[in-house]
Coordinates of N, CA and C in Angstrom, one line a residue:
Chain A
X1407 N 25.3 15.7 12.2 CA 24.6 16.3 11.0 C 24.3 15.2 10.0
X1408 N 23.0 15.2 9.6 CA 22.5 14.3 8.6 C 23.2 14.5 7.2
X1409 N 23.4 13.5 6.5 CA 24.0 13.6 5.2 C 23.2 14.4 4.2
X1410 N 21.9 14.2 4.2 CA 21.0 14.9 3.3 C 19.8 15.4 4.2
X1411 N 19.6 16.7 4.2 CA 18.6 17.3 5.1 C 17.5 18.0 4.4
X1412 N 16.3 17.7 4.8 CA 15.1 18.4 4.2 C 14.2 18.7 5.4
X1413 N 13.5 19.8 5.2 CA 12.5 20.2 6.2 C 11.3 19.3 6.0
X1414 N 10.8 18.6 7.0 CA 9.8 17.6 6.9 C 8.4 18.2 6.5
X1415 N 8.2 19.5 6.8 CA 7.0 20.1 6.5 C 5.9 19.8 7.5
X1416 N 4.6 19.9 7.1 CA 4.1 20.1 5.7 C 4.3 21.6 5.3
X1417 N 4.6 21.7 4.0 CA 4.6 23.0 3.3 C 3.3 23.1 2.6
X1418 N 2.5 24.1 3.0 CA 1.2 24.4 2.4 C 1.3 25.6 1.5
X1419 N 0.8 25.4 0.3 CA 0.8 26.5 -0.7 C -0.6 26.5 -1.4
X1420 N -1.1 27.6 -1.8 CA -2.4 27.6 -2.5 C -2.2 27.2 -3.9
X1421 N -3.3 26.7 -4.5 CA -3.3 26.3 -5.9 C -2.8 27.4 -6.8
X1422 N -2.0 27.1 -7.7 CA -1.5 28.1 -8.6 C -0.2 28.8 -8.2
X1423 N 0.2 28.7 -6.9 CA 1.4 29.3 -6.4 C 2.6 28.5 -6.7
X1424 N 3.8 29.1 -6.4 CA 5.0 28.4 -6.6 C 5.4 27.7 -5.3
X1425 N 5.7 26.4 -5.3 CA 6.2 25.7 -4.2 C 7.7 25.6 -4.3
X1426 N 8.4 25.9 -3.2 CA 9.9 25.9 -3.2 C 10.3 24.9 -2.1
X1427 N 11.0 23.8 -2.6 CA 11.5 22.8 -1.7 C 13.0 22.8 -1.7
X1428 N 13.5 22.7 -0.5 CA 15.0 22.8 -0.3 C 15.6 21.5 0.3
X1429 N 16.9 21.4 -0.1 CA 17.6 20.2 0.4 C 19.1 20.6 0.5
X1430 N 19.7 20.3 1.7 CA 21.1 20.5 1.8 C 21.8 19.2 2.0
X1431 N 23.1 19.1 1.7 CA 23.8 17.9 1.8 C 25.2 18.2 2.3
X1432 N 25.8 17.2 2.9 CA 27.0 17.4 3.7 C 28.3 17.0 2.9
X1433 N 28.2 16.1 1.9 CA 29.4 15.7 1.2 C 29.7 16.6 0.1
X1434 N 30.8 17.3 0.2 CA 31.2 18.4 -0.7 C 31.5 17.8 -2.1
X1435 N 31.9 16.5 -2.2 CA 32.3 16.0 -3.5 C 31.1 15.3 -4.2
X1436 N 29.9 15.3 -3.7 CA 28.8 14.7 -4.4 C 28.6 15.4 -5.7
X1437 N 28.2 14.6 -6.7 CA 28.1 15.1 -8.1 C 26.7 15.0 -8.7
X1438 N 25.9 14.1 -8.1 CA 24.6 13.8 -8.8 C 23.5 14.0 -7.8
X1439 N 22.4 14.6 -8.3 CA 21.4 15.0 -7.4 C 20.0 14.7 -8.1
X1440 N 19.1 14.3 -7.3 CA 17.8 13.8 -7.8 C 16.7 14.2 -6.9
X1441 N 15.5 14.5 -7.6 CA 14.3 14.8 -6.9 C 13.3 13.7 -7.2
X1442 N 12.6 13.1 -6.2 CA 11.6 12.1 -6.4 C 10.3 12.6 -5.7
X1443 N 9.2 12.2 -6.3 CA 7.9 12.5 -5.7 C 7.4 11.1 -5.2
X1444 N 6.8 11.2 -4.0 CA 6.2 9.9 -3.4 C 4.9 10.2 -2.9
X1445 N 3.8 9.6 -3.5 CA 2.5 9.7 -2.9 C 2.4 8.7 -1.8
X1446 N 1.5 9.0 -0.9 CA 1.3 8.2 0.3 C 1.0 6.7 -0.1
X1447 N 1.8 5.8 0.4 CA 1.6 4.4 0.1 C 2.1 3.9 -1.2
X1448 N 2.8 4.8 -1.9 CA 3.3 4.5 -3.2 C 4.9 4.5 -3.2
X1449 N 5.5 4.1 -4.3 CA 6.9 4.2 -4.3 C 7.4 5.5 -4.9
X1450 N 8.7 5.9 -4.7 CA 9.1 7.1 -5.3 C 9.2 7.1 -6.8
X1451 N 8.8 8.2 -7.4 CA 9.0 8.3 -8.9 C 9.8 9.5 -9.2
X1452 N 10.7 9.3 -10.2 CA 11.7 10.4 -10.5 C 11.0 11.6 -11.1
X1453 N 11.4 12.8 -10.6 CA 11.0 14.0 -11.2 C 12.1 14.6 -12.1
X1454 N 13.3 14.8 -11.5 CA 14.4 15.4 -12.2 C 15.7 14.9 -11.6
X1455 N 16.7 15.0 -12.5 CA 18.1 14.8 -12.0 C 18.8 16.1 -12.4
X1456 N 19.9 16.4 -11.7 CA 20.7 17.6 -12.0 C 22.1 17.3 -11.6
X1457 N 23.0 17.7 -12.4 CA 24.4 17.4 -12.2 C 25.4 18.6 -12.2
X1458 N 24.9 19.7 -12.8 CA 25.7 20.9 -12.9 C 25.1 22.1 -12.1
X1459 N 25.9 23.0 -11.7 CA 25.4 24.2 -11.0 C 24.5 24.9 -11.9
X1460 N 23.5 25.5 -11.3 CA 22.5 26.3 -12.1 C 21.1 25.7 -12.0
X1461 N 20.4 26.1 -13.0 CA 19.0 25.7 -13.1 C 18.7 24.7 -14.2
X1462 N 17.8 23.8 -14.0 CA 17.4 22.9 -15.0 C 15.8 22.8 -15.0
X1463 N 15.2 23.1 -16.1 CA 13.8 23.2 -16.1 C 13.2 22.0 -16.9
X1464 N 12.0 21.6 -16.4 CA 11.3 20.5 -17.1 C 9.8 20.7 -16.8
X1465 N 9.1 21.3 -17.8 CA 7.7 21.6 -17.6 C 7.5 22.6 -16.4
X1466 N 6.7 22.2 -15.5 CA 6.5 23.1 -14.3 C 7.5 23.0 -13.2
X1467 N 8.5 22.1 -13.4 CA 9.5 21.9 -12.4 C 10.8 22.5 -12.8
X1468 N 11.5 23.1 -11.8 CA 12.9 23.7 -12.0 C 13.7 23.2 -10.8
X1469 N 14.8 22.5 -11.1 CA 15.8 22.2 -10.1 C 16.9 23.2 -10.1
X1470 N 17.4 23.5 -9.0 CA 18.5 24.5 -8.8 C 19.6 23.9 -8.0
X1471 N 20.8 23.9 -8.5 CA 21.9 23.3 -7.7 C 23.0 24.4 -7.5
X1472 N 23.4 24.4 -6.2 CA 24.5 25.3 -5.9 C 25.5 24.5 -5.1
X1473 N 26.6 24.0 -5.7 CA 27.5 23.1 -5.1 C 28.4 23.8 -4.0
X1474 N 28.7 25.1 -4.3 CA 29.5 25.8 -3.3 C 28.7 25.9 -1.9
X1475 N 27.4 26.1 -2.0 CA 26.6 26.2 -0.8 C 26.0 24.9 -0.4
X1476 N 26.2 23.9 -1.2 CA 25.8 22.5 -0.9 C 24.3 22.5 -0.7
X1477 N 23.5 23.1 -1.6 CA 22.1 22.9 -1.6 C 21.5 22.7 -3.0
X1478 N 20.4 22.0 -3.0 CA 19.7 21.8 -4.2 C 18.2 22.0 -3.9
X1479 N 17.5 22.7 -4.8 CA 16.1 23.0 -4.5 C 15.3 22.6 -5.7
X1480 N 14.0 22.5 -5.5 CA 13.0 22.2 -6.5 C 11.9 23.2 -6.4
X1481 N 11.6 23.9 -7.5 CA 10.5 24.8 -7.6 C 9.4 24.2 -8.5
X1482 N 8.2 24.3 -8.0 CA 7.0 23.8 -8.7 C 6.2 25.0 -9.0
X1483 N 6.1 25.3 -10.3 CA 5.2 26.4 -10.7 C 3.8 26.0 -10.9
X1484 N 2.9 26.9 -10.7 CA 1.4 26.7 -10.9 C 1.0 25.4 -10.2
X1485 N 1.3 25.3 -8.9 CA 1.1 24.1 -8.1 C -0.4 23.7 -8.2
X1486 N -0.6 22.4 -8.3 CA -1.9 21.8 -8.4 C -2.1 20.8 -7.2
X1487 N -3.4 20.6 -6.8 CA -3.7 19.7 -5.7 C -3.0 18.3 -6.0
X1488 N -2.9 17.9 -7.2 CA -2.3 16.6 -7.5 C -0.8 16.6 -7.2
X1489 N -0.2 17.8 -7.0 CA 1.2 17.8 -6.6 C 1.4 17.5 -5.1
X1490 N 0.3 17.4 -4.4 CA 0.4 17.1 -3.0 C 1.0 15.7 -2.8
X1491 N 2.2 15.7 -2.2 CA 2.9 14.5 -2.0 C 4.2 14.8 -1.1
X1492 N 5.0 13.7 -0.9 CA 6.2 13.9 -0.2 C 7.3 14.0 -1.3
X1493 N 8.2 15.0 -1.2 CA 9.3 15.1 -2.2 C 10.6 14.8 -1.6
X1494 N 11.3 13.8 -2.2 CA 12.5 13.3 -1.6 C 13.7 13.8 -2.5
X1495 N 14.7 14.2 -1.8 CA 16.0 14.6 -2.4 C 17.0 13.5 -2.2
X1496 N 17.7 13.1 -3.3 CA 18.7 12.1 -3.2 C 20.0 12.6 -3.8
X1497 N 21.1 12.2 -3.1 CA 22.4 12.6 -3.5 C 23.3 11.4 -3.5
X1498 N 24.3 11.4 -4.5 CA 25.2 10.3 -4.5 C 26.2 10.4 -3.3
X1499 N 26.6 9.3 -2.8 CA 27.6 9.3 -1.7 C 28.9 9.0 -2.4
X1500 N 29.8 10.0 -2.4 CA 31.1 9.9 -3.2 C 31.9 8.8 -2.6
X1501 N 32.5 8.0 -3.5 CA 33.4 6.9 -3.1 C 32.6 5.7 -2.8
X1502 N 31.3 5.7 -3.0 CA 30.5 4.5 -2.8 C 29.5 4.4 -4.0
X1503 N 28.7 3.4 -4.0 CA 27.7 3.3 -5.0 C 26.3 3.7 -4.5
X1504 N 26.3 4.3 -3.3 CA 25.0 4.6 -2.7 C 24.4 5.9 -3.1
X1505 N 23.1 6.0 -3.1 CA 22.4 7.2 -3.1 C 21.9 7.4 -1.7
X1506 N 22.0 8.6 -1.2 CA 21.5 8.9 0.1 C 20.3 9.8 0.0
X1507 N 19.2 9.4 0.6 CA 17.9 10.1 0.5 C 17.7 10.9 1.8
X1508 N 17.1 12.1 1.6 CA 16.6 12.8 2.7 C 15.3 12.2 3.2
X1509 N 14.8 12.8 4.3 CA 13.5 12.2 4.9 C 12.3 12.7 4.1
X1510 N 12.5 13.7 3.2 CA 11.4 14.2 2.4 C 10.7 15.4 3.0
X1511 N 10.1 16.2 2.2 CA 9.2 17.3 2.5 C 7.8 17.0 2.1
X1512 N 6.9 17.1 3.0 CA 5.5 16.9 2.6 C 4.9 18.2 2.1
X1513 N 4.4 18.2 0.9 CA 3.8 19.3 0.2 C 2.3 19.2 0.2
X1514 N 1.6 20.2 0.6 CA 0.1 20.2 0.5 C -0.3 21.4 -0.3
X1515 N -1.0 21.2 -1.5 CA -1.4 22.2 -2.3 C -2.9 22.4 -2.0
X1516 N -3.3 23.5 -1.6 CA -4.7 23.8 -1.2 C -5.5 24.3 -2.3
X1517 N -6.6 23.7 -2.6 CA -7.5 24.1 -3.7 C -8.3 25.3 -3.3
Chain B
X489 N 9.4 -1.2 -22.2 CA 9.8 -0.9 -20.9 C 8.6 -1.2 -19.9
X490 N 8.7 -2.3 -19.2 CA 7.6 -2.7 -18.4 C 7.7 -2.2 -17.0
X491 N 8.8 -1.5 -16.6 CA 9.0 -1.0 -15.3 C 9.6 -2.1 -14.4
X492 N 10.0 -1.7 -13.2 CA 10.5 -2.6 -12.2 C 9.4 -3.3 -11.5
X493 N 9.5 -4.6 -11.4 CA 8.4 -5.4 -10.8 C 8.9 -6.0 -9.5
X494 N 8.0 -6.0 -8.5 CA 8.4 -6.6 -7.2 C 7.3 -7.5 -6.8
X495 N 7.7 -8.6 -6.2 CA 6.7 -9.6 -5.7 C 7.2 -10.2 -4.4
X496 N 6.3 -10.4 -3.4 CA 4.9 -10.0 -3.4 C 4.7 -8.6 -3.1
X497 N 3.5 -8.0 -3.2 CA 3.3 -6.7 -2.8 C 3.2 -6.5 -1.3
X498 N 2.6 -7.5 -0.7 CA 2.4 -7.5 0.7 C 2.9 -8.9 1.3
X499 N 3.5 -8.8 2.5 CA 3.9 -10.1 3.1 C 3.6 -9.9 4.6
X500 N 2.8 -10.8 5.2 CA 2.6 -10.8 6.6 C 3.1 -12.1 7.1
X501 N 3.9 -12.1 8.1 CA 4.5 -13.3 8.7 C 4.7 -13.1 10.2
X502 N 4.9 -14.3 10.8 CA 5.2 -14.3 12.2 C 6.7 -14.0 12.5
X503 N 6.9 -13.5 13.6 CA 8.3 -13.3 14.0 C 9.1 -14.6 14.0
X504 N 10.3 -14.5 13.5 CA 11.1 -15.7 13.5 C 11.1 -16.5 12.2
X505 N 10.1 -16.2 11.3 CA 10.0 -16.8 10.0 C 11.0 -16.2 9.0
X506 N 11.3 -16.9 8.0 CA 12.1 -16.4 6.9 C 11.2 -15.9 5.8
X507 N 11.6 -14.8 5.1 CA 10.9 -14.3 4.0 C 11.8 -14.0 2.8
X508 N 11.3 -14.1 1.6 CA 12.1 -13.8 0.4 C 11.3 -13.0 -0.5
X509 N 11.9 -11.9 -1.0 CA 11.3 -11.0 -1.9 C 12.0 -11.1 -3.3
X510 N 11.2 -10.8 -4.3 CA 11.8 -10.9 -5.7 C 11.7 -9.5 -6.3
X511 N 12.7 -9.2 -7.1 CA 12.7 -7.9 -7.9 C 13.1 -8.3 -9.4
X512 N 12.3 -7.8 -10.3 CA 12.7 -7.9 -11.7 C 12.9 -6.5 -12.2
X513 N 14.1 -6.1 -12.5 CA 14.4 -4.8 -13.0 C 14.0 -4.5 -14.4
X514 N 14.1 -3.3 -14.8 CA 13.9 -3.0 -16.2 C 14.9 -3.7 -17.0
X515 N 14.5 -4.3 -18.1 CA 15.3 -5.4 -18.8 C 16.7 -4.9 -19.1
X516 N 16.9 -3.7 -19.6 CA 18.3 -3.3 -20.0 C 19.1 -2.7 -18.9
X517 N 18.5 -2.7 -17.7 CA 19.3 -2.0 -16.6 C 20.2 -3.0 -16.0
X518 N 21.5 -2.6 -15.8 CA 22.5 -3.5 -15.3 C 22.7 -3.2 -13.8
X519 N 22.1 -2.1 -13.3 CA 22.3 -1.8 -11.9 C 21.0 -2.0 -11.1
X520 N 21.2 -2.6 -9.9 CA 20.0 -2.9 -9.1 C 20.3 -2.6 -7.6
X521 N 19.3 -1.9 -7.0 CA 19.5 -1.5 -5.6 C 18.3 -2.1 -4.8
X522 N 18.5 -2.4 -3.5 CA 17.5 -2.6 -2.6 C 17.5 -1.6 -1.5
X523 N 16.3 -1.1 -1.1 CA 16.2 -0.1 -0.1 C 15.1 -0.6 0.9
X524 N 15.2 0.0 2.1 CA 14.1 -0.2 3.1 C 13.6 1.2 3.5
X525 N 12.3 1.3 3.6 CA 11.7 2.5 4.0 C 10.7 2.3 5.0
X526 N 10.8 3.1 6.1 CA 9.8 3.1 7.2 C 9.1 4.4 7.2
X527 N 8.0 4.5 7.9 CA 7.1 5.7 7.8 C 7.8 6.9 8.2
X528 N 7.7 7.9 7.4 CA 8.3 9.2 7.7 C 9.8 9.3 7.4
X529 N 10.3 8.3 6.8 CA 11.7 8.3 6.5 C 11.9 8.2 5.0
X530 N 13.1 8.6 4.5 CA 13.4 8.3 3.1 C 13.9 6.9 2.9
X531 N 14.0 6.4 1.7 CA 14.6 5.1 1.5 C 16.0 5.0 2.0
X532 N 16.2 3.9 2.7 CA 17.6 3.6 3.3 C 18.2 2.5 2.5
X533 N 19.4 2.8 2.0 CA 20.2 1.9 1.2 C 20.5 0.6 1.9
X534 N 20.3 -0.6 1.2 CA 20.6 -1.9 1.7 C 21.8 -2.5 1.0
X535 N 21.6 -2.6 -0.4 CA 22.7 -3.3 -1.1 C 22.6 -2.9 -2.6
X536 N 23.7 -3.1 -3.3 CA 23.8 -2.7 -4.7 C 24.4 -3.8 -5.5
X537 N 23.8 -4.1 -6.7 CA 24.4 -5.1 -7.6 C 24.7 -4.3 -9.0
X538 N 25.8 -4.7 -9.5 CA 26.1 -4.3 -10.9 C 26.2 -5.6 -11.7
X539 N 25.3 -5.8 -12.6 CA 25.1 -7.1 -13.2 C 24.9 -8.1 -12.1
X540 N 25.7 -9.2 -12.1 CA 25.5 -10.2 -11.0 C 26.3 -10.0 -9.8
X541 N 27.2 -9.0 -9.8 CA 28.1 -8.8 -8.7 C 27.5 -7.9 -7.6
X542 N 27.5 -8.3 -6.4 CA 27.1 -7.5 -5.3 C 28.3 -6.6 -4.9
X543 N 28.2 -5.4 -5.2 CA 29.4 -4.5 -5.0 C 29.4 -3.7 -3.7
X544 N 28.2 -3.6 -3.1 CA 28.2 -2.8 -1.8 C 27.0 -3.3 -1.0
X545 N 27.2 -3.4 0.3 CA 26.2 -3.7 1.3 C 26.2 -2.7 2.4
X546 N 25.1 -2.3 2.9 CA 25.1 -1.3 4.0 C 25.6 -2.0 5.3
X547 N 26.4 -1.2 6.0 CA 26.9 -1.7 7.3 C 25.8 -2.0 8.3
X548 N 24.6 -1.3 8.0 CA 23.5 -1.5 8.9 C 22.8 -2.9 8.7
X549 N 23.2 -3.5 7.6 CA 22.5 -4.8 7.2 C 23.1 -5.9 8.1
X550 N 22.2 -6.6 8.9 CA 22.7 -7.6 9.7 C 22.9 -8.9 8.9
X551 N 23.5 -9.9 9.5 CA 23.7 -11.2 8.8 C 22.5 -11.9 8.5
X552 N 21.3 -11.4 9.0 CA 20.1 -12.1 8.7 C 19.6 -11.7 7.3
X553 N 20.2 -10.7 6.7 CA 19.8 -10.3 5.4 C 20.8 -10.8 4.3
X554 N 20.2 -11.3 3.3 CA 21.1 -11.7 2.1 C 20.4 -11.4 0.8
X555 N 21.2 -11.1 -0.2 CA 20.6 -10.8 -1.5 C 21.4 -11.4 -2.5
X556 N 20.7 -11.8 -3.6 CA 21.4 -12.4 -4.8 C 20.9 -11.8 -6.0
X557 N 21.7 -11.9 -7.1 CA 21.2 -11.5 -8.4 C 21.9 -12.5 -9.4
X558 N 21.5 -13.7 -9.4 CA 22.1 -14.7 -10.3 C 21.9 -14.3 -11.8
X559 N 22.9 -14.4 -12.6 CA 22.8 -14.1 -14.0 C 22.6 -12.6 -14.3
X560 N 22.6 -11.8 -13.3 CA 22.5 -10.4 -13.6 C 21.1 -9.9 -14.0
X561 N 20.1 -10.8 -13.7 CA 18.7 -10.4 -14.1 C 17.9 -10.0 -12.9
X562 N 17.0 -10.9 -12.5 CA 16.2 -10.7 -11.3 C 17.1 -10.8 -10.0
X563 N 16.5 -10.2 -8.9 CA 17.2 -10.3 -7.7 C 16.3 -10.8 -6.6
X564 N 16.8 -11.4 -5.6 CA 16.0 -11.8 -4.4 C 16.7 -11.2 -3.2
X565 N 15.8 -10.9 -2.2 CA 16.3 -10.4 -0.9 C 15.6 -11.3 0.1
X566 N 16.5 -11.9 0.9 CA 15.9 -12.8 2.0 C 16.2 -12.3 3.3
X567 N 15.3 -12.4 4.2 CA 15.4 -12.0 5.6 C 15.2 -13.3 6.4
X568 N 16.2 -13.7 7.2 CA 16.0 -14.8 8.0 C 15.6 -14.4 9.4
X569 N 14.9 -15.3 10.1 CA 14.5 -15.1 11.5 C 14.0 -13.6 11.7
X570 N 12.9 -13.3 11.0 CA 12.4 -11.9 11.1 C 12.1 -11.4 12.5
X571 N 12.3 -10.1 12.6 CA 12.1 -9.5 13.9 C 11.1 -8.3 13.7
X572 N 10.5 -7.9 14.8 CA 9.5 -6.8 14.7 C 10.0 -5.6 13.9
X573 N 11.3 -5.3 14.2 CA 11.9 -4.1 13.5 C 12.1 -4.2 12.0
X574 N 11.9 -5.4 11.5 CA 12.0 -5.6 10.1 C 10.8 -5.1 9.3
X575 N 9.7 -4.8 10.0 CA 8.5 -4.3 9.4 C 8.8 -3.0 8.7
X576 N 8.6 -3.0 7.4 CA 8.9 -1.8 6.5 C 8.5 -2.1 5.1
X577 N 8.7 -1.1 4.3 CA 8.5 -1.3 2.8 C 9.9 -1.6 2.3
X578 N 10.0 -2.6 1.5 CA 11.3 -3.0 0.8 C 11.1 -2.6 -0.6
X579 N 12.0 -1.7 -1.0 CA 12.0 -1.2 -2.4 C 13.1 -1.6 -3.2
X580 N 12.9 -1.9 -4.5 CA 13.9 -2.3 -5.4 C 14.0 -1.2 -6.5
X581 N 15.1 -0.8 -6.9 CA 15.3 0.2 -7.9 C 16.3 -0.3 -8.9
X582 N 16.2 0.2 -10.2 CA 17.2 -0.2 -11.1 C 17.6 1.0 -12.0
X583 N 18.8 1.0 -12.6 CA 19.2 2.0 -13.5 C 20.2 1.4 -14.4
X584 N 20.6 2.2 -15.4 CA 21.4 1.7 -16.5 C 22.7 2.6 -16.5
X585 N 23.8 1.9 -16.7 CA 25.0 2.7 -16.9 C 26.3 2.0 -16.4
X586 N 27.4 2.5 -16.9 CA 28.7 1.9 -16.4 C 29.5 2.9 -15.6
X587 N 29.1 4.1 -15.7 CA 29.8 5.1 -14.9 C 28.9 6.2 -14.4
X588 N 29.2 6.8 -13.3 CA 28.4 7.9 -12.8 C 27.1 7.4 -12.2
X589 N 26.3 8.3 -11.7 CA 25.1 8.0 -11.0 C 23.9 8.4 -11.9
X590 N 23.2 7.4 -12.3 CA 22.0 7.7 -13.2 C 20.8 7.6 -12.4
X591 N 19.7 8.2 -12.9 CA 18.4 8.2 -12.2 C 17.9 6.8 -12.0
X592 N 17.4 6.5 -10.8 CA 16.9 5.2 -10.5 C 15.4 5.1 -10.7
X593 N 14.9 4.0 -11.1 CA 13.5 3.7 -11.3 C 13.1 2.7 -10.2
X594 N 12.0 3.0 -9.5 CA 11.6 2.2 -8.4 C 10.5 1.3 -8.8
X595 N 10.5 0.1 -8.1 CA 9.3 -0.8 -8.2 C 8.3 -0.3 -7.2
X596 N 7.1 -1.0 -7.1 CA 6.1 -0.6 -6.2 C 6.3 -1.1 -4.8
X597 N 7.4 -1.9 -4.6 CA 7.7 -2.2 -3.2 C 7.0 -3.5 -2.7
X598 N 7.6 -4.1 -1.7 CA 7.0 -5.1 -0.9 C 6.8 -4.7 0.5
X599 N 5.6 -4.6 1.0 CA 5.3 -4.2 2.4 C 5.4 -5.4 3.3
X600 N 6.3 -5.4 4.2 CA 6.5 -6.5 5.2 C 5.9 -6.2 6.5
X601 N 5.0 -7.0 7.0 CA 4.5 -6.8 8.4 C 4.8 -8.0 9.2
X602 N 5.4 -7.8 10.3 CA 5.8 -8.9 11.2 C 4.8 -8.9 12.4
X603 N 4.2 -10.1 12.6 CA 3.2 -10.2 13.7 C 3.9 -10.5 15.0

């Protein structure tokens, strides 16, 4: 089992729809969770961090964390073609200084 | 805040040569990470510095890889006797803090191509 798992996609949604991206992790004691967006050929850029169970909203983005079920999700409301990118989930590796990244989900927003 | 800077952006070299990359983190950030990323994969952790101390290295990192962060400012990553499998994007990230896991900010990366 991979430490951080994401569906590679592509996930295709029409413009204006809600995109839902999911991530599961294996380490029960992980405490810190991050979503990054990565455009093709570019480096990852931070979208959101979340540390507590529940929802955290920032503009069109909402991160949801459920530690009991070991998943974290990212919702993108009113999706735009410019949101088309790969979305990476990162989780801290307890007992180390490492962040573990998933392989990313490729999102395509269709105009 | 000028962001994380990496140099060079691209490096093409022949197999067997040594290469060195540089990373300048955001100035107030005391934490610095190196990652390697290949196509279709997420960033893979290589090593971590807190100030000038290298506190963690990936077990996957062979002896051909070495990193330094003298004086706790910029960092260098050296790969000796490069191999075809070293072709990848090498990313540097930095963050600030003394406890817990803070969001990381990435540089634009150095793309290494081994001929």
